[in-house]
Coordinates of C-alpha atoms in Angstrom, one line a residue:
M77 CA 0.0 0.0 0.0
H78 CA 0.9 3.6 -0.5
Y79 CA 1.6 4.6 3.1
A80 CA 4.9 6.3 2.4
Q81 CA 3.1 8.3 -0.3
L82 CA 0.3 9.2 2.1
A83 CA 2.9 10.6 4.6
Q84 CA 4.5 12.5 1.7
A85 CA 1.1 13.9 0.7
R86 CA 0.5 15.0 4.3
G87 CA 3.8 16.8 4.4
E88 CA 3.2 18.6 1.1
L89 CA -0.3 19.7 2.0
T90 CA 0.2 20.7 5.6
G91 CA 3.7 22.1 5.4
P92 CA 4.7 25.8 4.8
G93 CA 2.9 27.1 1.8
G94 CA 0.6 24.1 1.5
A95 CA -3.1 24.4 0.8
F96 CA -3.8 22.9 4.3
E97 CA -0.8 24.4 6.1
I98 CA -1.0 23.7 9.9
V99 CA -0.1 26.4 12.4
T100 CA -0.5 26.8 16.1
T101 CA -3.1 29.1 17.5
V102 CA -4.4 29.8 21.0
V103 CA -8.0 29.0 21.8
N104 CA -9.4 29.5 25.3
G105 CA -5.8 29.8 26.6
V106 CA -4.7 26.5 25.0
P107 CA -2.3 26.2 22.0
V108 CA -4.0 24.0 19.4
R109 CA -3.4 23.0 15.8
A110 CA -5.4 24.9 13.1
Y111 CA -5.4 25.6 9.4
R112 CA -3.7 28.8 8.3
H113 CA -6.0 29.3 5.4
A114 CA -9.3 28.4 7.2
L115 CA -12.2 30.7 6.6
P116 CA -12.9 33.1 9.5
D117 CA -16.4 31.9 10.2
V118 CA -19.4 30.1 8.8
R119 CA -20.9 33.3 7.4
A120 CA -17.9 33.5 5.1
L121 CA -18.5 29.9 3.9
W122 CA -22.2 30.6 3.1
R123 CA -21.5 33.9 1.4
S124 CA -18.8 32.3 -0.8
T125 CA -21.4 30.1 -2.4
L126 CA -23.0 33.0 -4.2
A127 CA -20.5 32.1 -6.9
F128 CA -22.7 29.0 -7.6
A129 CA -25.9 31.0 -8.1
E130 CA -27.2 29.0 -11.1
R131 CA -26.4 25.5 -9.8
T132 CA -29.0 23.3 -8.1
Y133 CA -28.5 23.3 -4.4
L134 CA -31.4 21.5 -2.7
V135 CA -33.6 18.7 -4.0
Y136 CA -36.5 17.3 -2.0
E137 CA -39.1 15.1 -3.7
G138 CA -40.5 17.3 -6.5
E139 CA -38.9 20.5 -5.3
R140 CA -35.6 22.0 -6.6
L141 CA -33.9 25.1 -5.2
S142 CA -30.9 26.8 -6.9
Y143 CA -28.1 28.5 -4.9
A144 CA -29.5 31.9 -5.9
E145 CA -33.0 31.0 -4.7
A146 CA -31.5 29.6 -1.5
H147 CA -29.6 32.8 -0.8
A148 CA -32.7 34.9 -1.4
R149 CA -34.6 32.8 1.2
V150 CA -31.7 32.8 3.7
D151 CA -31.4 36.5 3.4
A152 CA -35.2 36.8 4.0
I153 CA -35.0 34.7 7.1
A154 CA -32.0 36.6 8.4
A155 CA -33.8 39.9 7.9
W156 CA -37.0 38.6 9.6
L157 CA -34.9 37.5 12.6
A158 CA -33.2 40.8 12.9
A159 CA -36.5 42.7 12.6
G160 CA -37.9 40.5 15.4
G161 CA -35.0 41.5 17.8
V162 CA -33.0 38.3 17.5
Q163 CA -29.3 39.4 17.9
P164 CA -25.9 37.8 17.6
G165 CA -25.3 35.6 20.6
D166 CA -29.0 34.6 20.8
R167 CA -30.3 31.1 20.1
V168 CA -32.8 29.8 17.6
A169 CA -34.0 26.1 17.8
I170 CA -35.0 23.8 14.9
A171 CA -37.1 20.8 15.4
M172 CA -38.1 19.1 12.2
R173 CA -37.4 16.4 9.6
N174 CA -34.7 17.0 6.9
Y175 CA -36.8 19.5 5.0
P176 CA -35.0 22.1 2.9
E177 CA -36.0 24.7 5.4
W178 CA -33.7 23.1 8.0
L179 CA -30.6 24.2 6.1
L180 CA -32.0 27.5 5.0
I181 CA -32.8 28.4 8.6
Y182 CA -29.4 27.1 9.7
W183 CA -27.4 29.2 7.2
A184 CA -29.5 32.3 8.1
C185 CA -28.8 32.0 11.8
V186 CA -25.1 31.2 11.7
S187 CA -24.5 33.9 9.1
C188 CA -25.8 36.4 11.6
G189 CA -24.0 35.1 14.7
I190 CA -27.1 33.4 16.0
A191 CA -26.5 29.9 17.5
V192 CA -28.7 27.1 16.1
V193 CA -30.1 24.7 18.6
G194 CA -30.5 21.4 16.8
M195 CA -33.3 19.5 18.6
N196 CA -33.5 15.8 18.2
A197 CA -36.6 15.0 16.1
W198 CA -37.2 11.8 18.1
W199 CA -37.5 13.6 21.5
T200 CA -40.7 13.2 23.5
P201 CA -42.5 16.2 24.9
E202 CA -40.6 15.8 28.2
E203 CA -37.2 15.7 26.4
M204 CA -38.2 18.7 24.2
A205 CA -39.1 20.7 27.4
Y206 CA -35.7 19.9 28.9
G207 CA -33.8 21.0 25.8
L208 CA -35.8 24.2 25.4
A209 CA -35.3 25.1 29.1
D210 CA -31.6 24.3 28.9
A211 CA -30.8 26.2 25.7
A212 CA -33.4 29.0 26.1
P213 CA -33.9 29.8 22.4
K214 CA -35.9 32.9 21.4
I215 CA -37.6 31.2 18.4
L216 CA -38.5 27.5 17.6
F217 CA -39.0 26.5 14.0
L218 CA -40.9 23.2 13.9
D219 CA -42.9 21.0 11.6
A220 CA -46.3 19.4 12.2
E221 CA -45.0 16.3 14.1
R222 CA -42.9 18.3 16.4
L223 CA -45.7 20.9 16.9
A224 CA -48.0 18.1 18.1
R225 CA -45.3 17.0 20.5
Y226 CA -44.7 20.5 21.7
R227 CA -48.4 20.8 22.5
G228 CA -47.8 17.9 24.9
I229 CA -45.4 19.9 27.1
A230 CA -47.1 20.5 30.4
E231 CA -45.5 23.9 31.0
P232 CA -44.3 25.5 27.7
P233 CA -41.5 28.1 27.9
A234 CA -42.8 31.6 28.4
G235 CA -42.1 34.0 25.6
L236 CA -41.0 31.4 23.0
K237 CA -42.0 32.3 19.5
L238 CA -43.1 29.4 17.3
V239 CA -42.7 29.2 13.5
G240 CA -44.5 26.4 11.7
V241 CA -42.8 24.7 8.7
R242 CA -44.9 22.8 6.2
L243 CA -48.0 22.8 8.3
A244 CA -51.2 21.5 6.6
Q245 CA -53.8 24.1 5.8
S246 CA -56.8 23.8 8.1
E247 CA -60.4 24.9 7.4
S248 CA -60.3 26.6 10.9
G249 CA -57.4 28.8 9.9
P250 CA -53.7 29.0 10.9
E251 CA -52.5 27.2 14.0
P252 CA -53.0 29.5 17.0
G253 CA -49.8 31.1 18.3
V254 CA -47.8 29.8 15.3
T255 CA -46.3 32.0 12.6
P256 CA -46.3 30.3 9.2
F257 CA -42.9 30.0 7.6
D258 CA -44.3 31.5 4.4
E259 CA -44.8 34.8 6.3
V260 CA -41.1 34.7 7.4
I261 CA -39.8 34.8 3.8
A262 CA -42.7 36.7 2.2
D263 CA -41.1 40.2 2.2
G264 CA -37.6 39.1 1.3
G265 CA -34.9 41.3 2.8
T266 CA -31.1 41.7 3.1
M267 CA -28.9 39.8 5.5
P268 CA -27.6 42.1 8.3
D269 CA -23.9 43.0 8.2
V270 CA -22.5 41.5 11.4
A271 CA -19.0 40.7 12.7
I272 CA -18.6 37.2 14.2
D273 CA -16.1 36.0 16.8
P274 CA -14.6 32.7 15.5
D275 CA -15.0 31.2 19.0
A276 CA -18.7 32.2 19.3
D277 CA -21.2 29.3 19.2
A278 CA -22.4 28.4 15.8
C279 CA -24.8 25.7 17.0
I280 CA -25.8 23.7 20.1
F281 CA -26.1 20.0 19.3
Y282 CA -27.3 17.6 22.1
T283 CA -25.6 14.4 23.0
S284 CA -27.2 12.0 25.4
G285 CA -25.8 12.5 28.9
T286 CA -24.4 9.9 31.3
T287 CA -26.4 11.4 34.1
G288 CA -29.7 10.9 32.5
F289 CA -30.0 14.4 30.8
P290 CA -28.7 15.3 27.4
K291 CA -25.8 17.8 27.2
G292 CA -25.8 20.7 24.8
A293 CA -22.4 20.7 23.1
Q294 CA -21.2 24.2 22.0
L295 CA -19.8 23.9 18.4
T296 CA -18.0 27.1 17.5
H297 CA -17.5 28.8 14.1
R298 CA -13.8 27.9 14.3
G299 CA -14.7 24.3 15.1
C300 CA -17.2 23.9 12.3
I301 CA -14.8 25.5 9.7
T302 CA -11.9 23.4 11.0
N303 CA -14.1 20.2 10.4
L304 CA -14.8 21.4 6.9
F305 CA -11.1 21.7 6.2
N306 CA -10.6 18.3 7.8
M307 CA -13.1 16.9 5.3
L308 CA -11.4 18.7 2.4
Y309 CA -8.0 17.5 3.5
A310 CA -9.1 13.9 3.8
G311 CA -10.0 13.8 0.1
A312 CA -7.0 15.8 -1.1
S313 CA -4.5 13.8 0.8
T314 CA -5.8 10.4 -0.4
A315 CA -6.0 11.7 -4.0
R316 CA -2.4 13.1 -3.8
A317 CA -1.1 9.8 -2.3
V318 CA -2.6 7.8 -5.2
E319 CA -1.2 10.3 -7.7
L320 CA 2.3 10.0 -6.1
A321 CA 2.1 6.2 -6.2
T322 CA 0.6 5.7 -9.7
G323 CA 1.6 8.9 -11.6
V324 CA -2.1 9.3 -12.6
S325 CA -3.4 12.8 -11.8
P326 CA -7.0 13.3 -10.7
P327 CA -9.4 15.4 -12.9
A328 CA -8.4 19.1 -12.8
A329 CA -12.0 20.3 -12.4
P330 CA -14.2 17.4 -11.1
P331 CA -18.0 17.9 -11.6
P332 CA -19.9 19.2 -8.5
P333 CA -20.9 16.4 -6.2
V334 CA -24.5 15.2 -5.8
V335 CA -24.9 13.9 -2.3
L336 CA -27.9 12.0 -0.8
L337 CA -28.1 12.9 2.9
T338 CA -29.8 10.1 4.8
T339 CA -29.2 10.9 8.5
P340 CA -30.7 13.7 10.6
L341 CA -29.4 17.3 10.2
F342 CA -29.4 17.7 14.0
H343 CA -26.3 15.4 14.0
V344 CA -22.8 16.4 12.8
T345 CA -22.7 13.5 10.4
A346 CA -25.3 15.0 8.1
N347 CA -24.9 18.7 8.9
N348 CA -21.2 19.4 9.6
C349 CA -19.8 16.7 7.3
G350 CA -22.3 16.1 4.5
A351 CA -24.0 19.5 4.2
Y352 CA -20.9 21.6 4.8
A353 CA -18.6 19.8 2.4
T354 CA -21.2 19.6 -0.4
T355 CA -22.2 23.3 0.0
A356 CA -18.5 24.4 0.0
A357 CA -18.0 22.5 -3.3
G358 CA -21.1 24.0 -4.9
G359 CA -22.7 20.6 -5.0
T360 CA -26.3 19.4 -4.8
I361 CA -27.9 18.1 -1.6
V362 CA -30.7 15.6 -2.0
L363 CA -32.9 15.1 1.0
M364 CA -35.3 12.3 2.0
Y365 CA -38.4 12.3 4.1
R366 CA -37.3 9.1 5.8
W367 CA -34.8 6.4 5.1
D368 CA -35.9 3.7 2.7
A369 CA -33.4 1.7 0.7
G370 CA -35.7 1.2 -2.3
E371 CA -36.5 4.9 -2.4
A372 CA -32.8 5.7 -2.1
L373 CA -32.0 3.6 -5.1
R374 CA -34.7 5.3 -7.1
I375 CA -33.2 8.7 -6.1
I376 CA -29.6 7.7 -6.9
A377 CA -30.7 6.7 -10.4
K378 CA -32.9 9.7 -11.1
E379 CA -30.6 12.4 -9.6
R380 CA -27.3 10.8 -10.6
V381 CA -26.1 10.8 -7.0
T382 CA -22.3 10.6 -6.7
S383 CA -22.1 10.0 -3.0
I384 CA -24.3 8.6 -0.3
G385 CA -23.4 8.7 3.4
G386 CA -25.1 7.5 6.5
V387 CA -24.8 4.9 9.2
P388 CA -23.3 1.6 8.0
V389 CA -26.6 -0.3 8.1
M390 CA -27.9 2.0 5.3
A391 CA -25.1 0.9 2.9
R392 CA -25.8 -2.7 3.8
E393 CA -29.5 -2.4 3.1
L394 CA -28.8 -0.6 -0.1
I395 CA -26.6 -3.3 -1.6
N396 CA -28.8 -6.1 -0.2
H397 CA -32.0 -4.6 -1.6
P398 CA -33.8 -6.7 -4.3
D399 CA -33.8 -3.7 -6.7
F400 CA -30.0 -3.1 -6.4
A401 CA -29.0 -5.3 -9.3
T402 CA -31.5 -3.7 -11.7
T403 CA -30.9 -0.1 -10.6
D404 CA -28.4 2.2 -12.4
V405 CA -26.0 3.2 -9.6
S406 CA -23.1 3.9 -12.0
S407 CA -23.0 7.6 -10.9
L408 CA -21.8 6.6 -7.4
T409 CA -18.2 7.3 -6.7
A410 CA -18.3 7.0 -2.9
M411 CA -20.3 5.1 -0.2
S412 CA -19.5 6.2 3.2
G413 CA -20.4 5.1 6.7
G414 CA -20.3 7.2 9.9
G415 CA -21.9 7.3 13.3
A416 CA -20.9 3.7 13.9
Q417 CA -17.9 1.5 13.0
V418 CA -18.2 0.0 9.5
P419 CA -17.9 -3.8 9.8
P420 CA -14.9 -5.1 7.7
D421 CA -17.1 -7.4 5.7
L422 CA -19.2 -4.4 4.5
V423 CA -16.1 -2.6 3.4
H424 CA -15.3 -5.5 1.0
K425 CA -19.0 -5.8 -0.1
I426 CA -19.0 -2.2 -1.2
E427 CA -15.8 -2.6 -3.0
D428 CA -17.0 -5.7 -4.8
K429 CA -20.6 -4.9 -5.5
V430 CA -20.5 -1.2 -6.5
A431 CA -18.1 -1.0 -9.5
S432 CA -17.9 2.7 -9.6
A433 CA -17.7 3.5 -5.9
R434 CA -15.1 3.3 -3.2
P435 CA -15.8 2.7 0.5
S436 CA -15.0 5.4 3.0
T437 CA -15.6 6.2 6.7
G438 CA -15.0 8.8 9.3
Y439 CA -14.8 8.5 13.0
G440 CA -15.8 11.5 15.1
M441 CA -18.1 13.0 17.7
T442 CA -20.4 15.8 18.3
E443 CA -17.7 17.1 20.6
T444 CA -15.3 17.5 17.7
C445 CA -17.8 19.2 15.4
G446 CA -17.5 16.1 13.1
I447 CA -14.6 13.8 12.1
I448 CA -11.5 13.0 14.0
T449 CA -10.3 10.4 11.5
S450 CA -11.0 9.5 7.8
V451 CA -10.1 6.7 5.5
S452 CA -11.2 5.7 2.0
G453 CA -10.4 3.7 -1.1
D454 CA -7.4 1.5 -1.1
F455 CA -6.4 2.4 2.4
F456 CA -9.8 1.4 3.8
V457 CA -9.8 -1.9 1.8
D458 CA -6.3 -2.6 3.2
K459 CA -7.2 -1.8 6.8
P460 CA -11.0 -2.4 6.9
D461 CA -11.0 -2.5 10.7
S462 CA -9.3 0.9 11.0
A463 CA -11.0 4.3 11.4
G464 CA -8.0 5.9 9.5
P465 CA -5.4 8.5 10.6
A466 CA -6.3 11.5 12.7
M467 CA -6.7 14.7 10.7
P468 CA -3.8 17.1 10.8
A469 CA -5.7 19.6 12.9
Y470 CA -5.5 17.2 15.8
E471 CA -3.0 15.9 18.2
A472 CA -4.0 12.4 19.2
K473 CA -2.8 10.0 21.9
C474 CA -3.9 7.0 23.8
V475 CA -3.7 7.2 27.6
D476 CA -4.1 5.0 30.7
D477 CA -6.6 5.5 33.5
A478 CA -4.2 8.0 35.1
G479 CA -4.0 10.1 31.9
N480 CA -0.5 9.0 31.0
E481 CA 0.3 8.4 27.4
V482 CA 0.8 4.7 26.6
P483 CA 3.5 3.4 24.2
P484 CA 2.7 3.3 20.4
G485 CA 0.6 0.3 19.5
E486 CA -0.8 -0.2 23.0
V487 CA -4.4 0.2 24.0
G488 CA -5.7 3.2 25.9
E489 CA -8.5 5.8 25.9
L490 CA -8.2 8.1 22.9
W491 CA -7.7 11.8 23.6
V492 CA -7.5 14.5 20.9
R493 CA -6.7 18.2 20.9
G494 CA -7.3 20.7 18.1
A495 CA -9.3 23.6 16.9
A496 CA -12.4 21.6 16.2
V497 CA -12.9 20.5 19.9
I498 CA -16.0 22.1 21.3
K499 CA -15.9 25.0 23.7
G500 CA -17.8 22.9 26.3
Y501 CA -21.4 22.0 27.3
I502 CA -23.9 24.8 28.0
N503 CA -24.8 25.1 31.7
R504 CA -22.6 22.1 32.6
P505 CA -19.2 23.3 33.8
E506 CA -18.5 20.1 35.7
A507 CA -19.3 18.0 32.7
T508 CA -17.0 20.2 30.6
A509 CA -14.2 19.9 33.1
A510 CA -14.6 16.1 33.2
A511 CA -14.5 15.8 29.4
I512 CA -11.7 18.3 28.4
T513 CA -8.3 18.6 30.2
D514 CA -6.0 21.4 28.9
G515 CA -7.8 21.2 25.6
W516 CA -7.6 17.4 25.3
L517 CA -11.0 15.9 24.7
H518 CA -11.5 12.5 26.4
T519 CA -13.3 10.6 23.7
G520 CA -14.4 7.7 26.0
D521 CA -13.3 5.3 23.2
V522 CA -10.5 2.7 23.8
A523 CA -8.2 2.6 20.9
R524 CA -4.7 1.9 19.6
I525 CA -2.6 3.7 17.0
D526 CA -0.5 1.7 14.5
E527 CA 2.9 2.5 12.9
H528 CA 1.2 4.4 10.1
G529 CA -0.8 6.6 12.5
F530 CA -4.0 4.7 11.7
I531 CA -6.4 4.6 14.7
Y532 CA -8.4 1.4 15.6
I533 CA -11.4 1.7 18.0
V534 CA -11.4 -1.4 20.0
D535 CA -14.0 -0.7 22.8
R536 CA -16.0 2.0 24.5
K537 CA -15.1 3.2 27.9
K538 CA -18.4 5.0 28.3
D539 CA -21.5 3.1 29.2
M540 CA -23.2 3.7 25.9
V541 CA -25.1 1.8 23.2
L542 CA -24.5 2.9 19.6
R543 CA -27.7 2.0 17.9
G544 CA -27.7 2.8 14.2
G545 CA -25.6 5.9 14.7
E546 CA -27.6 7.2 17.7
N547 CA -25.8 7.4 21.0
V548 CA -28.0 5.8 23.8
Y549 CA -26.5 6.3 27.2
C550 CA -27.3 3.5 29.6
A551 CA -27.8 5.9 32.5
E552 CA -30.4 7.9 30.7
V553 CA -32.5 4.8 29.9
E554 CA -32.1 3.4 33.4
A555 CA -33.3 6.7 34.9
A556 CA -36.5 6.4 32.8
I557 CA -37.0 2.8 33.8
Y558 CA -36.6 3.6 37.5
R559 CA -39.5 5.9 37.2
H560 CA -41.8 2.9 36.9
P561 CA -43.0 2.0 40.5
A562 CA -42.7 -1.7 40.0
V563 CA -38.9 -1.6 39.2
A564 CA -36.4 -2.4 41.9
E565 CA -33.2 -2.3 39.9
C566 CA -32.2 -2.4 36.2
C567 CA -29.0 -2.5 34.1
V568 CA -29.0 -1.3 30.5
F569 CA -26.5 -2.6 27.9
G570 CA -25.9 -3.1 24.2
V571 CA -26.9 -6.3 22.4
P572 CA -25.1 -7.0 19.1
D573 CA -27.4 -6.5 16.1
Q574 CA -26.6 -7.3 12.4
R575 CA -28.6 -4.4 11.1
L576 CA -28.0 -1.5 13.6
G577 CA -24.7 -2.5 15.2
E578 CA -26.3 -2.7 18.6
E579 CA -29.8 -2.7 20.1
V580 CA -30.8 -1.6 23.6
G581 CA -31.2 -4.4 26.1
V582 CA -32.0 -4.3 29.8
A583 CA -32.1 -6.7 32.8
V584 CA -34.8 -5.7 35.2
V585 CA -35.6 -6.9 38.8
L586 CA -39.1 -6.1 40.1
K587 CA -40.0 -5.2 43.6
P588 CA -41.5 -8.0 45.7
G589 CA -45.1 -8.6 44.8
E590 CA -45.1 -6.4 41.7
A591 CA -45.9 -7.6 38.1
L592 CA -44.9 -6.1 34.9
D593 CA -44.6 -7.4 31.3
K594 CA -42.4 -6.2 28.4
A595 CA -45.2 -4.5 26.5
D596 CA -46.3 -2.5 29.5
L597 CA -42.8 -1.4 30.3
R598 CA -42.2 -0.3 26.7
Q599 CA -45.4 1.6 26.6
F600 CA -44.5 3.4 29.9
L601 CA -41.1 4.3 28.5
G602 CA -42.5 5.5 25.2
S603 CA -43.8 8.7 26.9
L604 CA -40.5 9.4 28.6
I605 CA -37.7 8.8 26.1
A606 CA -37.4 8.7 22.3
S607 CA -38.5 5.4 20.7
Y608 CA -35.0 4.4 19.6
K609 CA -33.9 4.4 23.3
V610 CA -36.7 2.0 24.4
P611 CA -35.1 -1.4 24.9
R612 CA -35.8 -4.0 22.3
Y613 CA -34.6 -6.8 24.6
I614 CA -35.9 -7.0 28.1
W615 CA -35.0 -9.7 30.7
F616 CA -36.9 -9.9 33.9
M617 CA -34.5 -11.4 36.5
A618 CA -35.5 -13.6 39.4
E619 CA -32.5 -12.5 41.5
A620 CA -30.5 -9.4 42.2
L621 CA -28.2 -8.2 39.5
P622 CA -24.5 -9.0 39.8
R623 CA -22.3 -6.2 41.4
N624 CA -18.7 -5.6 42.0
A625 CA -17.1 -4.9 45.4
S626 CA -17.9 -1.2 45.2
G627 CA -21.6 -2.0 44.5
K628 CA -21.6 -1.2 40.7
F629 CA -23.4 -3.4 38.3
L630 CA -21.2 -5.8 36.4
R631 CA -22.7 -4.4 33.1
R632 CA -20.3 -6.2 30.8
E633 CA -20.6 -9.6 32.5
L634 CA -24.4 -9.3 32.5
R635 CA -24.4 -8.2 28.8
D636 CA -22.2 -11.1 27.7
R637 CA -24.2 -13.7 29.6
L638 CA -27.6 -12.6 28.4
A639 CA -26.5 -11.9 24.8
Q640 CA -25.1 -15.5 24.7
D641 CA -28.5 -16.8 25.9
L642 CA -30.2 -14.8 23.2
A643 CA -27.8 -16.1 20.5
A644 CA -28.5 -19.6 21.7
G645 CA -32.2 -19.1 21.3

């Protein structure tokens, strides 16, 4: 393999005068790696796309929006926000499916220094209430499903302005207390001219909390732009390494990408990675109402999609679909998987079954505004169990439980430091201090780094289930289960699953004399936590759950024993 050439490409691209030259800058008092030529803020990124005015930007079902039309609507939204008193530093929340309006609202807000609160579309009314109280946005843009859920909040936030997106017309008139989105953009307008601090919040994305409450991660303008440059570097370095090894130069001006986004925009996978990179390249973003492999194949053929990204199960369902063999997928050049580790067998299946496309993946976190590592093509096929090398804007190391760096090749918790690491968690100084030490983010993932700098994720230190790209923290589910009066104790863990990577499982001990069945427990949880967090597998135990000497549940031992019983039928 071309590992020497990859190292040479990195040196050329990140050294003095390189397109991705790395320098040291100070952020929050900590020296970190950053790109010399990075854009100053997300506003600059969005405004730069005026150059693509005539190209198609957004496609959703039968709708098509050019960059020029998108800019007109973004400007109108920004003007409406300013007229309504929303100022730089304020927050605006979005709770909806992946409609085109999601991105239009996002670009309008961040271009004005307003932080976007990306609300998980799966949240129950109780979870929505927590997020709104925690982030305190001035305005909430929401679709019909989220509006119905919002109506279920016992005590809605006072003074919160609601804007309805794609609400059905009712004979009784507009929804009371809700401004239709059409009114927001009706009068057009000009985007206000504002200066943005690179370390100001661009968005607040929630990640499930180990204490039972989600944490609002503060993704800054600097962090989001750094992640974009990480994405661009990943493609450039791989292409340059192949060129050095083969002597074959890539196309001087490749056609704009057409990317099918399949995961929610309130996650960094779709937003910071998929949408940012495609927008910066003047490409087309195709959106889906919900994931369906057959519909995705139809869209790929119709729109001549060049890249599709999502959690690994989506790629597997795509190539296993009965229509795959008869669908023209020759436009595809890349199939990527993120949000969960790509199983090695899937890497080879993509390589073998999609003649025009190469497999790729990125490993990252909300707390790094996107990717930490990236790997694709020959390098991924050669090391299918690897997540790839860390991007050059990071320092990376593996440490022991005391925080001491372990020797190369040995296993430890992965820590990273760089300009893309979040500022912290809103309203959670203790959680911030526990997660970030002198700029080093504790990923909670156990890893090793090989001689070529490629990182291998071998386990998770955190008590977390990774279900189809969604983080499900055991403590959060346990906290909800303990609210049932019949439950004495419970322990949540991940159960291996071929489709989703993991499913949520739980062992439950009931109080003496109490009765409860699986269906009733799931129904109870359905009103408290999002449906993807509700355990698929439930074991009612006749005896107390195993604990260690300090009284903590032996989660891994319990998981392994019950998962083996499940596998044995």
